[in-house]
XYZ file of C-alpha atoms in Angstrom:
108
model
C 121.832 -37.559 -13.899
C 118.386 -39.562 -14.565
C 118.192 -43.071 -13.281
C 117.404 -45.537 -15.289
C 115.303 -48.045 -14.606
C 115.986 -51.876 -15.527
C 113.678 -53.520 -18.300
C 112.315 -56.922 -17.497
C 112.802 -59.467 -20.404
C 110.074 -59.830 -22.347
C 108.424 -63.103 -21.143
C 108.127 -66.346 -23.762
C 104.695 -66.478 -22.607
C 103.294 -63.352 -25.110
C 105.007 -64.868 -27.493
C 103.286 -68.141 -27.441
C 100.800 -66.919 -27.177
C 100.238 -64.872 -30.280
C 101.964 -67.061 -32.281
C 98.627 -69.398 -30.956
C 96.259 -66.855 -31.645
C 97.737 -66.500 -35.156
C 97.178 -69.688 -36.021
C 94.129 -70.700 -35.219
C 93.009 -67.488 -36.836
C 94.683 -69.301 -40.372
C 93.075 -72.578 -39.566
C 89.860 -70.759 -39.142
C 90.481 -68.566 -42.519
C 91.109 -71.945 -44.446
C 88.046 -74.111 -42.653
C 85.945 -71.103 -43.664
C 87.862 -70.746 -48.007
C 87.317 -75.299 -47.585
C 83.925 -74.341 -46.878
C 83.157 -72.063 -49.577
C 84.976 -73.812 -52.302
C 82.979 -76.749 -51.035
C 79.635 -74.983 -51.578
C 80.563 -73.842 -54.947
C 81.780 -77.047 -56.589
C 79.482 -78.367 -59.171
C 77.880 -81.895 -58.426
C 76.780 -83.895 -61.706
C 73.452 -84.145 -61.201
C 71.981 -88.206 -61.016
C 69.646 -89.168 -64.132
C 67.802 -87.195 -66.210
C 65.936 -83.620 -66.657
C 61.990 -83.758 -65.750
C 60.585 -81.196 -67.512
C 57.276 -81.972 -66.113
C 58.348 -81.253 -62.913
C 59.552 -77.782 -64.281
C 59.131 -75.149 -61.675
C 58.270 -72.819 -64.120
C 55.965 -74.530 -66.408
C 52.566 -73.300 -65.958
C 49.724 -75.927 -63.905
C 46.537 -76.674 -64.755
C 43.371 -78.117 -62.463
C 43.809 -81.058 -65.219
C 47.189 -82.273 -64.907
C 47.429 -85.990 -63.908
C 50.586 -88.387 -63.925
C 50.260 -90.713 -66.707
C 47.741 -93.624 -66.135
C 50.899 -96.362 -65.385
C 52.341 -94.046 -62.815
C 48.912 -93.763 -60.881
C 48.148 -95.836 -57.393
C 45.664 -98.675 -58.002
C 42.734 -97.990 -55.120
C 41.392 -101.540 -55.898
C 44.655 -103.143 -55.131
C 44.443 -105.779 -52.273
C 46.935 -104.479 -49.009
C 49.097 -106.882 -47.247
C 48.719 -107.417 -43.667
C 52.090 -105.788 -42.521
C 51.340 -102.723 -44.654
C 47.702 -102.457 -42.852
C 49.081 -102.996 -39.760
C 51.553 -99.878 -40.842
C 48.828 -97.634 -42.749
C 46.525 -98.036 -38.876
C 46.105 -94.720 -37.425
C 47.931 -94.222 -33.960
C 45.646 -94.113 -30.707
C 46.470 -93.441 -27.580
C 45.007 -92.246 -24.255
C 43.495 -88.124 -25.020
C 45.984 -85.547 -23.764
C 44.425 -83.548 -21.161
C 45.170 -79.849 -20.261
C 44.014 -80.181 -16.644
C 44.418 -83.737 -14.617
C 41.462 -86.111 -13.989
C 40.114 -85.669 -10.720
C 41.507 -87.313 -7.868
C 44.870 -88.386 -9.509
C 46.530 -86.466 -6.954
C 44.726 -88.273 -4.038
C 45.728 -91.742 -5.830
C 49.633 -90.866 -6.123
C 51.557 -92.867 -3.562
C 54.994 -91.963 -2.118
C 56.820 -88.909 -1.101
């Protein structure tokens, strides 16, 4: 006669597992349909059409904004925005270090 051989019990663990991997495999699936139906959704668009701004209506050299949309270049600034409009300056970035600054470092 053959022997046979006792079968462990299957341990709780697999099954936890799986069950686990299961569902955060369906939470991913539904983040990812959220996602999608998100993208697709239609969002009323604010104000109004600019046909001017058309991306396919043709440009020409001429083409200005009207004369009460254009920047006055005679207009006086305001301190604070000429303090803002002042070009950044700083010290000139070097590729290769002044000479001596390695003599002049102090410490370890």
């Amino acid at each position: 006669m053959a022997k046979h051989k006792k079968q462990k019990p299957k341990s709780r663990k697999a099954g936890v597992s799986t069950l686990r991997t299961v569902a955060l495999g369906v939470a991913g699936i539904a983040v990812g349909l959220f996602g999608v139906l998100l993208a697709r959704r239609k969002v009323p668009s604010e104000g109004h059409a600019a046909p001017d701004l058309a991306l396919d209506k043709p440009r020409a050299a001429s083409d200005r904004a009207p004369e009460a949309f254009r920047p006055d270049p005679t207009a006086p600034v305001s301190p604070s925005e000429r303090e803002g409009l002042r070009p950044a300056t700083g010290p000139v970035p070097l590729i290769v270090e002044p000479r001596g600054s390695m003599a002049s470092q102090t410490g370890a």
